[in-house]
CSV table of C-alpha atoms in Angstrom, one decimal:
chain,number,residue,atom,x,y,z
A,1,MET,CA,0.0,0.0,0.0
A,2,ASP,CA,1.6,3.2,-1.2
A,3,VAL,CA,-1.4,5.5,-1.6
A,4,ILE,CA,-1.2,8.7,0.4
A,5,GLN,CA,-4.4,9.0,2.5
A,6,SER,CA,-7.0,11.6,1.7
A,7,ARG,CA,-10.7,12.2,2.2
A,8,GLN,CA,-11.4,10.1,-1.0
A,9,MET,CA,-9.2,7.1,-0.1
A,10,ARG,CA,-7.7,5.4,2.9
A,11,GLY,CA,-4.0,4.8,2.7
A,12,ARG,CA,-0.7,5.6,4.5
A,13,VAL,CA,0.0,9.0,6.0
A,14,ALA,CA,2.6,11.1,4.1
A,15,ASP,CA,5.5,10.7,6.5
A,16,ALA,CA,5.0,6.9,7.2
A,17,PRO,CA,7.4,4.5,5.5
A,18,SER,CA,6.1,2.4,2.6
A,19,GLY,CA,5.5,-1.3,3.3
A,20,HIS,CA,5.2,-0.9,7.0
A,21,TRP,CA,3.7,-3.8,9.0
A,22,VAL,CA,0.7,-1.7,9.9
A,23,TYR,CA,-0.4,-1.7,6.3
A,24,ARG,CA,0.6,-5.3,5.6
A,25,LEU,CA,-0.9,-7.0,8.7
A,26,LEU,CA,-3.7,-4.9,10.1
A,27,PRO,CA,-7.2,-4.8,8.5
A,28,ARG,CA,-8.0,-1.5,6.8
A,29,ILE,CA,-10.5,-0.5,9.4
A,30,ALA,CA,-7.7,-0.4,12.0
A,31,TRP,CA,-5.3,1.7,10.0
A,32,PRO,CA,-6.6,5.1,11.1
A,33,TYR,CA,-6.2,4.1,14.8
A,34,ALA,CA,-2.7,2.8,14.2
A,35,GLN,CA,-1.9,6.1,12.6
A,36,LEU,CA,-3.3,8.1,15.5
A,37,ALA,CA,-1.1,6.1,17.8
A,38,ARG,CA,1.9,6.4,15.4
A,39,TRP,CA,2.4,2.7,15.3
A,40,ASP,CA,3.6,3.2,11.7
A,41,ARG,CA,6.2,5.7,13.0
A,42,PRO,CA,7.8,4.1,16.1
A,43,ILE,CA,10.6,6.5,16.6
A,44,GLY,CA,8.4,8.6,19.0
A,45,TRP,CA,7.9,5.8,21.6
A,46,LYS,CA,11.6,4.9,21.3
A,47,LEU,CA,12.6,8.5,22.2
A,48,LEU,CA,10.1,8.6,25.0
A,49,LEU,CA,11.4,5.3,26.4
A,50,TRP,CA,15.1,6.2,26.6
A,51,PRO,CA,14.9,8.5,29.6
A,52,CYS,CA,12.9,5.9,31.4
A,53,TRP,CA,15.5,3.2,30.8
A,54,TRP,CA,18.4,5.5,31.4
A,55,SER,CA,17.0,6.5,34.8
A,56,LEU,CA,16.3,2.9,35.8
A,57,ALA,CA,19.8,1.7,34.7
A,58,MET,CA,21.4,4.7,36.5
A,59,ALA,CA,19.5,3.8,39.7
A,60,ALA,CA,20.5,0.1,39.4
A,61,ALA,CA,24.2,1.0,39.0
A,62,SER,CA,24.1,3.7,41.6
A,63,GLY,CA,26.7,3.1,44.3
A,64,ALA,CA,27.6,-0.2,42.7
A,65,VAL,CA,29.5,-2.5,45.0
A,66,PRO,CA,32.7,-4.1,43.6
A,67,GLY,CA,32.2,-7.9,43.3
A,68,ALA,CA,28.5,-7.8,43.8
A,69,ARG,CA,26.3,-10.2,41.8
A,70,ILE,CA,26.0,-8.7,38.3
A,71,LEU,CA,22.2,-9.0,38.2
A,72,SER,CA,22.0,-6.8,41.3
A,73,GLU,CA,23.6,-4.0,39.4
A,74,MET,CA,21.3,-4.4,36.4
A,75,PRO,CA,17.8,-2.9,35.9
A,76,SER,CA,14.9,-5.3,36.4
A,77,LEU,CA,13.7,-6.9,33.1
A,78,TRP,CA,10.1,-6.6,34.4
A,79,HIS,CA,10.5,-2.9,34.9
A,80,LEU,CA,12.1,-2.4,31.6
A,81,PHE,CA,9.2,-4.3,30.0
A,82,LEU,CA,6.6,-2.2,31.8
A,83,PHE,CA,8.3,1.0,30.7
A,84,LEU,CA,8.3,-0.3,27.1
A,85,VAL,CA,4.6,-1.0,27.2
A,86,GLY,CA,3.9,2.3,28.9
A,87,ALA,CA,5.9,4.3,26.4
A,88,ILE,CA,4.1,2.8,23.5
A,89,ALA,CA,0.7,3.3,25.1
A,90,MET,CA,1.3,6.9,26.4
A,91,ARG,CA,3.0,8.1,23.3
A,92,GLY,CA,0.0,6.8,21.3
A,93,ALA,CA,-2.4,8.6,23.7
A,94,GLY,CA,-0.3,11.8,23.5
A,95,CYS,CA,-0.2,11.8,19.7
A,96,THR,CA,-4.0,11.1,19.5
A,97,TYR,CA,-4.6,14.1,21.9
A,98,ASN,CA,-2.2,16.2,19.9
A,99,ASP,CA,-4.0,15.4,16.7
A,100,ILE,CA,-7.4,16.3,18.2
A,101,VAL,CA,-6.1,19.7,19.4
A,102,ASP,CA,-4.1,20.4,16.2
A,103,LEU,CA,-6.9,19.5,13.7
A,104,ASP,CA,-7.2,23.1,12.4
A,105,ILE,CA,-3.4,23.3,11.9
A,106,ASP,CA,-2.9,19.8,10.4
A,107,GLU,CA,-5.5,20.6,7.7
A,108,LYS,CA,-3.2,23.3,6.4
A,109,VAL,CA,0.2,21.6,6.5
A,110,GLU,CA,1.3,19.3,3.6
A,111,ARG,CA,2.9,16.7,5.8
A,112,THR,CA,0.0,16.3,8.2
A,113,ARG,CA,-3.2,16.7,6.2
A,114,SER,CA,-3.2,13.0,5.4
A,115,ARG,CA,-3.5,12.1,9.1
A,116,PRO,CA,-6.7,10.4,10.1
A,117,LEU,CA,-8.6,13.4,11.5
A,118,PRO,CA,-8.0,16.0,8.8
A,119,SER,CA,-8.5,13.3,6.1
A,120,GLY,CA,-11.8,12.4,7.6
A,121,GLN,CA,-11.0,8.7,8.3
A,122,VAL,CA,-12.0,9.0,12.0
A,123,SER,CA,-14.3,11.4,13.9
A,124,ARG,CA,-13.3,13.4,17.0
A,125,LYS,CA,-15.5,11.1,19.1
A,126,GLN,CA,-13.7,8.0,17.8
A,127,ALA,CA,-10.4,9.6,18.4
A,128,TRP,CA,-11.3,10.5,22.0
A,129,SER,CA,-12.5,7.0,22.6
A,130,PHE,CA,-9.2,5.6,21.3
A,131,LEU,CA,-7.3,8.0,23.5
A,132,VAL,CA,-9.1,6.8,26.6
A,133,ALA,CA,-8.4,3.2,25.7
A,134,GLN,CA,-4.6,3.9,25.4
A,135,ALA,CA,-4.6,5.9,28.5
A,136,LEU,CA,-6.1,3.1,30.4
A,137,VAL,CA,-3.3,0.8,29.3
A,138,GLY,CA,-0.8,3.4,30.5
A,139,LEU,CA,-2.7,3.6,33.8
A,140,LEU,CA,-2.6,-0.2,34.2
A,141,VAL,CA,1.2,-0.1,33.7
A,142,LEU,CA,1.6,2.8,36.2
A,143,LEU,CA,-0.3,0.9,38.9
A,144,GLN,CA,2.3,-1.8,38.8
A,145,PHE,CA,4.8,0.6,40.5
A,146,ASN,CA,5.1,1.9,44.0
A,147,ALA,CA,2.9,4.6,45.4
A,148,PHE,CA,5.5,7.4,45.0
A,149,ALA,CA,6.2,6.5,41.4
A,150,ILE,CA,2.4,6.5,40.7
A,151,LEU,CA,2.2,10.1,42.0
A,152,VAL,CA,5.2,11.1,39.9
A,153,GLY,CA,3.7,9.6,36.8
A,154,LEU,CA,0.3,11.2,37.4
A,155,ALA,CA,2.0,14.6,37.7
A,156,SER,CA,3.3,14.3,34.1
A,157,LEU,CA,-0.3,14.7,32.8
A,158,LEU,CA,-0.1,18.4,33.6
A,159,VAL,CA,2.8,18.9,31.2
A,160,VAL,CA,1.3,16.6,28.5
A,161,ALA,CA,-2.0,18.6,28.6
A,162,VAL,CA,-0.2,21.9,27.9
A,163,TYR,CA,2.2,20.8,25.2
A,164,PRO,CA,-0.1,20.8,22.1
A,165,PHE,CA,-1.0,24.4,22.8
A,166,ALA,CA,2.6,25.6,23.2
A,167,LYS,CA,3.2,26.2,19.5
A,168,ARG,CA,0.5,28.8,19.7
A,169,PHE,CA,2.0,31.0,22.4
A,170,THR,CA,5.8,30.5,22.4
A,171,ASP,CA,8.7,30.1,20.1
A,172,TRP,CA,9.8,27.3,22.4
A,173,PRO,CA,7.3,24.5,22.1
A,174,GLN,CA,10.2,22.1,21.9
A,175,PHE,CA,10.9,23.0,25.6
A,176,PHE,CA,7.4,21.8,26.6
A,177,LEU,CA,7.9,18.6,24.5
A,178,GLY,CA,11.2,18.2,26.5
A,179,LEU,CA,9.4,18.5,29.8
A,180,ALA,CA,6.9,15.8,28.7
A,181,PHE,CA,9.2,13.4,26.8
A,182,SER,CA,11.9,13.5,29.6
A,183,TRP,CA,9.6,12.7,32.5
A,184,GLY,CA,10.9,9.1,32.4
A,185,ALA,CA,14.2,10.4,33.8
A,186,LEU,CA,12.3,10.9,37.0
A,187,MET,CA,10.2,7.8,36.8
A,188,GLY,CA,12.9,5.2,36.6
A,189,TRP,CA,14.6,6.4,39.7
A,190,ALA,CA,11.3,6.7,41.5
A,191,VAL,CA,10.3,3.2,40.6
A,192,TYR,CA,13.7,1.8,41.9
A,193,PHE,CA,14.1,3.8,45.1
A,194,GLY,CA,10.6,5.1,45.9
A,195,SER,CA,12.0,8.6,46.1
A,196,LEU,CA,13.8,11.2,44.1
A,197,SER,CA,17.2,12.9,44.5
A,198,LEU,CA,19.3,15.5,42.6
A,199,ALA,CA,20.8,12.9,40.2
A,200,PRO,CA,17.5,12.1,38.4
A,201,PHE,CA,16.6,15.8,38.3
A,202,LEU,CA,19.9,16.5,36.5
A,203,LEU,CA,19.3,13.6,34.2
A,204,TYR,CA,15.9,15.2,33.5
A,205,CYS,CA,17.4,18.5,32.7
A,206,GLY,CA,19.9,16.9,30.3
A,207,SER,CA,17.2,15.0,28.6
A,208,ILE,CA,15.1,18.2,28.1
A,209,LEU,CA,18.1,19.8,26.3
A,210,TRP,CA,18.5,16.7,24.2
A,211,VAL,CA,14.8,16.7,23.2
A,212,ILE,CA,14.9,20.4,22.3
A,213,GLY,CA,17.9,19.7,20.0
A,214,TYR,CA,16.5,16.7,18.1
A,215,ASP,CA,13.0,18.1,17.8
A,216,THR,CA,14.4,21.4,16.4
A,217,ILE,CA,16.0,19.3,13.7
A,218,TYR,CA,12.6,17.5,13.1
A,219,ALA,CA,10.8,20.9,13.0
A,220,HIS,CA,12.9,22.1,10.1
A,221,GLN,CA,10.9,19.8,7.9
A,222,ASP,CA,7.8,22.0,8.3
A,223,LYS,CA,9.2,25.5,8.8
A,224,GLU,CA,7.7,26.9,5.5
A,225,ASP,CA,4.2,25.6,6.2
A,226,ASP,CA,4.6,26.6,9.9
A,227,ALA,CA,5.4,30.2,8.9
A,228,LEU,CA,2.3,30.3,6.7
A,229,VAL,CA,-0.1,29.1,9.4
A,230,GLY,CA,1.5,30.9,12.3
A,231,VAL,CA,3.0,27.8,14.1
A,232,ARG,CA,6.0,28.8,16.2
A,233,SER,CA,9.0,26.6,16.8
A,234,THR,CA,12.7,26.6,17.7
A,235,ALA,CA,13.5,25.7,14.1
A,236,ARG,CA,12.0,29.1,13.0
A,237,LEU,CA,13.5,30.9,16.0
A,238,PHE,CA,17.1,29.5,15.5
A,239,ALA,CA,16.9,29.6,11.7
A,240,GLU,CA,20.4,29.8,10.2
A,241,HIS,CA,21.9,29.7,13.7
A,242,THR,CA,20.6,26.2,14.3
A,243,LYS,CA,24.0,24.5,14.4
A,244,ARG,CA,25.3,26.9,17.1
A,245,TRP,CA,22.2,26.2,19.2
A,246,LEU,CA,22.6,22.5,18.8
A,247,VAL,CA,26.2,22.7,20.0
A,248,ALA,CA,24.9,24.4,23.2
A,249,LEU,CA,21.9,22.1,23.6
A,250,TYR,CA,23.7,18.8,23.0
A,251,GLY,CA,26.8,19.9,24.9
A,252,GLY,CA,24.6,21.0,27.9
A,253,ALA,CA,22.8,17.7,27.8
A,254,LEU,CA,26.0,15.7,28.0
A,255,LEU,CA,27.2,17.9,30.8
A,256,PHE,CA,24.0,17.3,32.8
A,257,PHE,CA,24.2,13.6,32.1
A,258,ALA,CA,27.8,13.4,33.3
A,259,VAL,CA,27.1,15.2,36.6
A,260,ALA,CA,24.0,13.1,37.2
A,261,PHE,CA,26.2,9.9,36.8
A,262,ALA,CA,28.7,11.3,39.1
A,263,LEU,CA,26.2,12.2,41.8
A,264,ALA,CA,24.6,8.7,41.5
A,265,ALA,CA,28.1,7.2,41.9
A,266,VAL,CA,27.7,5.2,38.7
A,267,PRO,CA,31.0,3.4,37.8
A,268,MET,CA,33.3,5.3,35.4
A,269,PRO,CA,32.8,3.0,32.4
A,270,ALA,CA,29.3,4.5,32.0
A,271,LEU,CA,31.0,7.6,30.7
A,272,ALA,CA,32.1,5.7,27.6
A,273,GLY,CA,28.5,5.7,26.5
A,274,LEU,CA,28.4,9.5,26.9
A,275,VAL,CA,31.5,9.9,24.9
A,276,ALA,CA,30.1,7.7,22.1
A,277,ALA,CA,26.8,9.6,22.3
A,278,GLY,CA,28.6,12.9,22.1
A,279,ALA,CA,30.4,11.8,18.9
A,280,HIS,CA,27.1,10.8,17.4
A,281,MET,CA,25.6,14.2,18.3
A,282,ALA,CA,28.6,16.0,16.9
A,283,ARG,CA,28.1,14.2,13.6
A,284,GLN,CA,24.5,15.2,13.5
A,285,ILE,CA,25.5,18.9,13.8
A,286,ARG,CA,28.3,18.6,11.3
A,287,VAL,CA,26.3,17.1,8.4
A,288,LEU,CA,22.9,18.9,9.1
A,289,ASP,CA,21.3,20.7,6.2
A,290,ILE,CA,18.3,22.5,7.6
A,291,ASP,CA,16.9,22.9,4.1
A,292,ASP,CA,16.8,19.1,3.4
A,293,PRO,CA,13.6,17.7,4.9
A,294,ASP,CA,14.5,14.1,4.2
A,295,GLN,CA,17.9,14.5,5.9
A,296,CYS,CA,16.3,16.3,8.9
A,297,LEU,CA,14.0,13.4,9.4
A,298,ALA,CA,16.8,10.8,9.2
A,299,LEU,CA,19.0,12.7,11.7
A,300,PHE,CA,16.0,13.1,14.0
A,301,LYS,CA,15.4,9.3,13.9
A,302,SER,CA,19.1,8.6,14.5
A,303,ASN,CA,18.7,9.9,18.0
A,304,SER,CA,17.5,6.5,19.0
A,305,VAL,CA,21.2,5.4,18.6
A,306,VAL,CA,22.1,8.1,21.2
A,307,GLY,CA,19.6,6.4,23.5
A,308,TRP,CA,21.2,3.0,23.0
A,309,LEU,CA,24.7,4.3,23.5
A,310,ILE,CA,23.9,6.0,26.8
A,311,PHE,CA,21.9,3.0,28.1
A,312,LEU,CA,24.5,0.5,27.1
A,313,GLY,CA,27.2,2.7,28.8
A,314,LEU,CA,25.1,2.5,32.1
A,315,LEU,CA,24.8,-1.2,31.8
A,316,CYS,CA,28.5,-1.6,31.3
A,317,GLY,CA,29.1,0.6,34.3
A,318,GLY,CA,27.0,-1.7,36.5
A,319,ALA,CA,28.6,-4.8,35.0
A,320,TRP,CA,32.1,-3.4,35.5
A,321,ALA,CA,31.5,-3.1,39.3
A,322,SER,CA,30.7,-6.8,39.4
A,323,ILE,CA,33.7,-8.0,37.4
A,324,SER,CA,36.4,-5.4,38.3
A,325,PRO,CA,37.7,-7.4,41.4
A,326,TYR,CA,38.8,-10.2,39.0
A,327,PHE,CA,41.2,-7.9,37.1
């Protein structure tokens, strides 16, 4: 299926890859709901997941004891799985909510007018019902955690509720996205310890800067249409100075991450992940062409590699504490 969706025909949305499993395996009646949840564009839930997994891995490796059992310095597989399910469900719910709020804008932007609501494939009522269903899955996941973590998770809804409106009143909607998408940096630690300390807050701050950076790259795809319809963004604000801003944003993120690791007493090998992530970020900045939408999308998606590098570095830090006495 390679037909772009419109009011006349059901198909894929404009920015979804051809031949995706959503269009090969799901019945046509389910396509609009998969599109609302962005199942055909999974990069969003991956980027939402990484701060959760970083925080959980940082907590597990915090104050690692040399010679301890290696599994005791690793994050719980059950908690990793719960965060995975929660990220998919809540990213889907958030995107559905965003599409409901942004219907008037999406109808005017080339890349988004093929989405289910502006193309008339689902009604607002159907979209709201689907949003509630996804939110209930997220709530079910949240209830598996301790009481403190549940409260921290519920508090995130305030930020999520505001984000879709930010592009209407500020040039920094990416900051509000960062507040929402980085919340997992608090959640992982809260799940592990049942409390919060300075380290996860610094991880949260670093993640916010990272999100602003990668979503600025993403927003360069739509800057012409955004200017026409009055949508504000850091891509329009930074304009030709985007690379300088990315140096500051990505550099600041790495600095916050490093201090967070130090305060959490994570073993030094975890810093190798930050070095590798920094090299990847530097390459993004070096090759970026803000006037090439396809490249902007590819570089935006590549930030999942940054997530992997930092997460694997934290796992290696915990593992090193267990095996270091044998060297």
